[in-house]
Tab-separated table of C-alpha atoms and ligand atoms in Angstrom:
chain	number	residue	atom	x	y	z
A	1	MET	CA	11.709	-7.591	79.929
A	2	GLN	CA	10.754	-5.075	82.544
A	3	ARG	CA	10.989	-2.224	80.103
A	4	ILE	CA	8.632	-3.942	77.706
A	5	GLU	CA	6.128	-4.735	80.444
A	6	GLU	CA	6.077	-1.131	81.545
A	7	PHE	CA	5.744	-0.012	78.032
A	8	VAL	CA	2.861	-2.339	77.151
A	9	ASP	CA	0.907	-1.212	80.173
A	10	ASP	CA	1.506	2.418	79.393
A	11	ARG	CA	1.183	2.707	75.692
A	12	GLN	CA	-0.167	6.199	75.443
A	13	LYS	CA	2.915	8.314	75.097
A	14	SER	CA	2.622	12.032	74.849
A	15	TRP	CA	4.526	12.579	71.625
A	16	CYS	CA	4.165	11.611	67.982
A	17	ILE	CA	6.748	8.870	67.277
A	18	HIS	CA	7.185	10.156	63.721
A	19	CYS	CA	7.674	13.912	64.037
A	20	GLY	CA	8.475	14.057	67.742
A	21	ARG	CA	5.950	16.796	68.482
A	22	SER	CA	3.972	16.757	71.693
A	23	LEU	CA	0.468	15.448	71.014
A	24	THR	CA	-1.070	17.804	73.522
A	25	GLY	CA	-3.418	20.113	71.682
A	26	LEU	CA	-2.901	18.384	68.319
A	27	ASP	CA	-5.472	16.400	66.347
A	28	THR	CA	-4.458	12.749	66.495
A	29	ASN	CA	-5.218	9.431	64.823
A	30	ASP	CA	-4.764	5.839	65.899
A	31	ASP	CA	-2.408	4.152	63.496
A	32	HIS	CA	-1.830	0.414	63.138
A	33	VAL	CA	1.601	-1.203	63.019
A	34	PRO	CA	2.090	-2.380	60.363
A	35	SER	CA	-0.126	-0.178	58.204
A	36	LYS	CA	-3.448	-1.932	57.696
A	37	SER	CA	-3.469	-1.310	53.958
A	38	LEU	CA	-0.409	-3.550	53.574
A	39	LEU	CA	-2.322	-6.511	55.013
A	40	SER	CA	-5.028	-8.685	53.491
A	41	LYS	CA	-8.547	-9.161	54.799
A	42	PRO	CA	-9.384	-10.704	57.150
A	43	ARG	CA	-6.620	-8.846	58.978
A	44	PRO	CA	-5.089	-10.191	62.174
A	45	HIS	CA	-6.820	-8.964	65.319
A	46	HIS	CA	-5.061	-6.986	67.987
A	47	LEU	CA	-2.552	-5.268	65.757
A	48	PRO	CA	-0.489	-2.817	67.780
A	49	VAL	CA	-1.920	0.695	67.632
A	50	VAL	CA	0.002	3.899	68.188
A	51	THR	CA	-1.442	7.384	68.514
A	52	ILE	CA	0.237	9.795	66.110
A	53	CYS	CA	-0.454	13.348	65.010
A	54	ARG	CA	-3.026	13.786	62.257
A	55	GLU	CA	-0.599	15.628	60.018
A	56	CYS	CA	1.807	12.678	59.957
A	57	ASN	CA	-1.130	10.309	59.514
A	58	THR	CA	-2.447	12.226	56.506
A	59	ASN	CA	0.955	12.406	54.859
A	60	PHE	CA	1.590	8.718	55.415
A	61	SER	CA	-1.820	7.819	54.012
A	62	ARG	CA	-0.877	9.231	50.617
A	63	ASP	CA	2.477	7.470	50.589
A	64	GLU	CA	0.905	4.228	51.743
A	65	GLN	CA	-1.692	4.356	49.036
A	66	TYR	CA	1.063	4.814	46.480
A	67	ALA	CA	3.242	2.026	47.948
A	68	VAL	CA	0.421	-0.514	48.192
A	69	THR	CA	-0.858	0.296	44.710
A	70	PHE	CA	2.606	0.236	43.188
A	71	LEU	CA	3.420	-3.125	44.779
A	72	SER	CA	0.111	-4.566	43.671
A	73	CYS	CA	0.733	-3.422	40.086
A	74	VAL	CA	4.207	-4.949	40.096
A	75	LEU	CA	2.897	-8.272	41.374
A	76	SER	CA	0.018	-8.385	38.914
A	77	GLY	CA	2.173	-7.083	36.033
A	78	SER	CA	-0.488	-4.519	35.245
A	79	SER	CA	-1.949	-1.199	36.337
A	80	ALA	CA	-5.487	-2.296	35.431
A	81	PRO	CA	-7.776	-2.204	38.501
A	82	GLU	CA	-9.399	-5.530	37.555
A	83	HIS	CA	-6.050	-7.316	37.646
A	84	GLN	CA	-5.240	-6.381	41.255
A	85	SER	CA	-5.546	-8.919	44.028
A	86	ASN	CA	-5.210	-6.157	46.640
A	87	ALA	CA	-8.613	-4.513	47.085
A	88	SER	CA	-7.325	-1.118	48.197
A	89	ALA	CA	-4.967	-0.985	45.196
A	90	ALA	CA	-7.880	-1.758	42.863
A	91	ARG	CA	-9.941	0.989	44.503
A	92	ALA	CA	-7.117	3.522	44.310
A	93	LEU	CA	-6.477	2.813	40.617
A	94	THR	CA	-10.175	3.190	39.839
A	95	ALA	CA	-10.623	6.340	41.895
A	96	SER	CA	-7.444	8.088	40.786
A	97	PRO	CA	-6.579	8.121	37.081
A	98	GLY	CA	-3.617	10.320	38.047
A	99	LEU	CA	-2.161	7.640	40.282
A	100	ARG	CA	-2.726	5.007	37.631
A	101	ALA	CA	-0.988	7.168	35.008
A	102	LEU	CA	1.915	7.817	37.368
A	103	ILE	CA	2.413	4.115	37.996
A	104	GLU	CA	1.906	3.254	34.345
A	105	GLN	CA	4.691	5.697	33.452
A	106	SER	CA	7.072	3.842	35.735
A	107	ARG	CA	6.560	0.607	33.799
A	108	THR	CA	8.811	-0.364	30.909
A	109	GLU	CA	8.720	-3.466	28.792
A	110	TYR	CA	11.635	-5.044	27.046
A	111	THR	CA	12.360	-8.250	25.183
A	112	THR	CA	15.196	-10.506	26.248
A	113	VAL	CA	17.746	-11.936	23.833
A	114	GLY	CA	15.786	-15.172	24.072
A	115	GLY	CA	12.643	-13.357	22.954
A	116	GLN	CA	10.877	-13.240	26.320
A	117	LYS	CA	8.867	-10.194	27.288
A	118	ARG	CA	9.922	-8.673	30.589
A	119	ILE	CA	8.524	-5.799	32.586
A	120	LEU	CA	10.521	-3.406	34.750
A	121	TRP	CA	8.995	-1.026	37.284
A	122	LYS	CA	10.751	1.999	38.669
A	123	PRO	CA	9.235	3.087	41.966
A	124	ASP	CA	9.237	6.537	43.530
A	125	ALA	CA	11.893	5.437	46.011
A	126	GLU	CA	11.359	8.366	48.370
A	127	ARG	CA	7.713	7.540	48.869
A	128	ILE	CA	8.383	3.826	49.292
A	129	ASN	CA	11.138	4.612	51.791
A	130	ARG	CA	8.876	6.876	53.836
A	131	VAL	CA	6.425	3.995	54.242
A	132	VAL	CA	9.256	1.596	55.071
A	133	VAL	CA	10.665	3.915	57.743
A	134	LYS	CA	7.226	4.631	59.146
A	135	ASN	CA	6.528	0.952	59.736
A	136	ALA	CA	10.049	0.290	60.988
A	137	ARG	CA	9.624	3.080	63.567
A	138	GLY	CA	6.399	1.466	64.696
A	139	HIS	CA	7.990	-1.985	65.033
A	140	ALA	CA	11.013	-0.580	66.849
A	141	TYR	CA	8.718	1.337	69.186
A	142	PHE	CA	6.668	-1.713	70.078
A	143	GLU	CA	9.590	-4.091	70.398
A	144	TRP	CA	11.958	-1.711	72.070
A	145	GLY	CA	9.599	0.582	73.927
A	146	GLU	CA	11.129	3.851	72.868
A	147	PRO	CA	10.614	6.147	69.920
A	148	LEU	CA	13.457	6.564	67.429
A	149	LEU	CA	13.229	10.204	66.516
A	150	ASP	CA	16.587	10.433	64.748
A	151	ALA	CA	16.873	9.789	61.048
A	152	PRO	CA	17.972	6.236	60.285
A	153	VAL	CA	21.528	5.567	59.093
A	154	HIS	CA	20.217	3.699	56.112
A	155	VAL	CA	16.989	2.635	54.444
A	156	TRP	CA	16.635	0.274	51.567
A	157	ALA	CA	13.919	-1.667	49.790
A	158	PHE	CA	14.747	-4.349	47.269
A	159	PRO	CA	12.845	-7.213	45.625
A	160	LEU	CA	13.691	-10.414	47.464
A	161	ALA	CA	14.020	-12.377	44.243
A	162	SER	CA	16.543	-9.902	42.799
A	163	MET	CA	18.942	-10.237	45.709
A	164	PRO	CA	22.194	-12.103	45.121
A	165	SER	CA	21.920	-15.418	47.002
A	166	GLU	CA	24.570	-14.506	49.573
A	167	GLN	CA	22.863	-11.229	50.403
A	168	ARG	CA	19.526	-12.970	50.570
A	169	SER	CA	20.634	-15.627	53.026
A	170	GLU	CA	22.223	-12.942	55.174
A	171	PHE	CA	18.952	-11.022	55.051
A	172	GLU	CA	16.798	-14.058	55.813
A	173	GLY	CA	19.026	-14.993	58.713
A	174	ALA	CA	18.214	-11.637	60.297
A	175	GLY	CA	19.867	-11.360	63.646
A	176	GLU	CA	21.133	-14.929	63.461
A	177	ASP	CA	24.390	-13.980	65.097
A	178	ALA	CA	24.731	-11.953	68.247
A	179	GLY	CA	21.834	-9.648	67.480
A	180	LEU	CA	18.874	-11.944	67.852
A	181	ALA	CA	20.041	-13.223	71.220
A	182	VAL	CA	18.666	-9.980	72.608
A	183	TRP	CA	15.190	-10.475	71.207
A	184	PRO	CA	13.552	-13.917	71.363
A	185	GLU	CA	11.964	-13.522	74.752
A	186	VAL	CA	10.613	-10.132	73.838
A	187	GLY	CA	9.222	-11.509	70.610
A	188	SER	CA	7.485	-14.501	72.117
A	189	ARG	CA	5.838	-12.471	74.855
A	190	MET	CA	4.927	-9.518	72.716
A	191	MET	CA	3.484	-11.530	69.912
A	192	SER	CA	1.248	-13.766	71.957
A	193	ARG	CA	-0.447	-10.645	73.270
A	194	LEU	CA	-0.323	-8.165	70.453
A	195	VAL	CA	-0.569	-10.013	67.178
A	196	THR	CA	-3.172	-12.752	67.154
A	197	GLY	CA	-2.332	-15.540	64.789
A	198	ALA	CA	1.218	-14.353	64.466
A	199	ASP	CA	4.247	-16.374	65.363
A	200	ILE	CA	8.003	-16.223	65.471
A	201	LEU	CA	9.637	-18.272	62.751
A	202	ASP	CA	13.421	-18.313	62.385
A	203	GLY	CA	13.694	-14.909	64.001
A	204	TRP	CA	10.865	-13.362	62.000
A	205	VAL	CA	7.564	-12.214	63.408
A	206	ILE	CA	4.889	-13.413	60.999
A	207	VAL	CA	2.126	-10.818	61.100
A	208	GLN	CA	0.251	-12.438	58.215
A	209	PRO	CA	1.704	-15.454	56.350
A	210	GLY	CA	2.830	-14.556	52.839
A	211	ILE	CA	1.821	-10.936	53.411
A	212	TYR	CA	3.932	-9.334	56.103
A	213	ARG	CA	6.814	-10.375	58.347
A	214	TYR	CA	9.428	-8.425	60.225
A	215	SER	CA	12.392	-8.780	62.512
A	216	VAL	CA	14.046	-6.399	64.925
A	217	ASP	CA	17.575	-6.959	66.138
A	218	GLU	CA	20.598	-5.144	67.428
A	219	SER	CA	23.287	-5.894	64.876
A	220	GLY	CA	25.397	-2.786	64.617
A	221	GLY	CA	22.513	-0.586	65.750
A	222	LEU	CA	18.788	-1.125	65.898
A	223	ARG	CA	17.826	-2.885	62.712
A	224	VAL	CA	14.291	-3.478	61.450
A	225	ARG	CA	13.715	-5.721	58.470
A	226	THR	CA	10.426	-6.432	56.764
A	227	VAL	CA	9.224	-8.561	53.888
A	228	LEU	CA	6.077	-7.335	52.174
A	229	TRP	CA	3.966	-9.793	50.233
A	230	GLU	CA	7.043	-12.091	50.052
A	231	TYR	CA	8.238	-9.728	47.346
A	232	LEU	CA	9.788	-6.609	48.807
A	233	ALA	CA	12.607	-6.876	51.333
A	234	THR	CA	13.333	-3.759	53.380
A	235	GLU	CA	15.850	-2.763	55.996
A	236	VAL	CA	16.128	0.289	58.214
A	237	LEU	CA	19.048	0.814	60.562
A	238	TRP	CA	19.367	3.274	63.424
A	239	GLU	CA	22.540	3.890	65.313
A	240	SER	CA	22.174	2.632	68.853
B	1	ZN	ZN1	3.623	13.654	63.799
């Protein structure tokens, strides 16, 4: 715990956790973990904040806008602004016909043998993955107290409902084995201070119920898992 205590009291580190550059002399932004646009209003208070370089922040903003809007379209089954339950997705679709066209192009409809209409969406995986890794870095930083500047060993994002049941129960039981034993105390102390209204449930930190949860454990490396909007499951693994 000592490392976490020291870290919480001394949060202003001198480098950008995403690009590793020294922040001295660079324009910076305060960035929330997880990204605010992924959450619903009213957002939880006291979200962890990390200072990052403005260049990273600007690049992430574009990817985040895409990821949030894409997810919102998938969940609503439409790219029409008026059908979105996420306000920032609705705004982005209205403000950017280009973004709407891009997302619309990734949508295909087909009819099942039984005559049902189904929709498939093909995301820009690189952009989604950049957002996934960005948030995972933030969670790892706050839970672990150190930046992970290396590239992760793997990154994936997959709809929860499309997972085979065995894979899903393994995913949901994040850190159930040896891994989680390292984390509960950290989680309970961190969360009571940093994420108001959040709680640990079965090894997951609930940032906002139904909207965002994550877990960090040390199973074969440092592993960060998130579930966005109870739809998208993600996992990022760094070698320890
Ligand atoms: Zn940076």
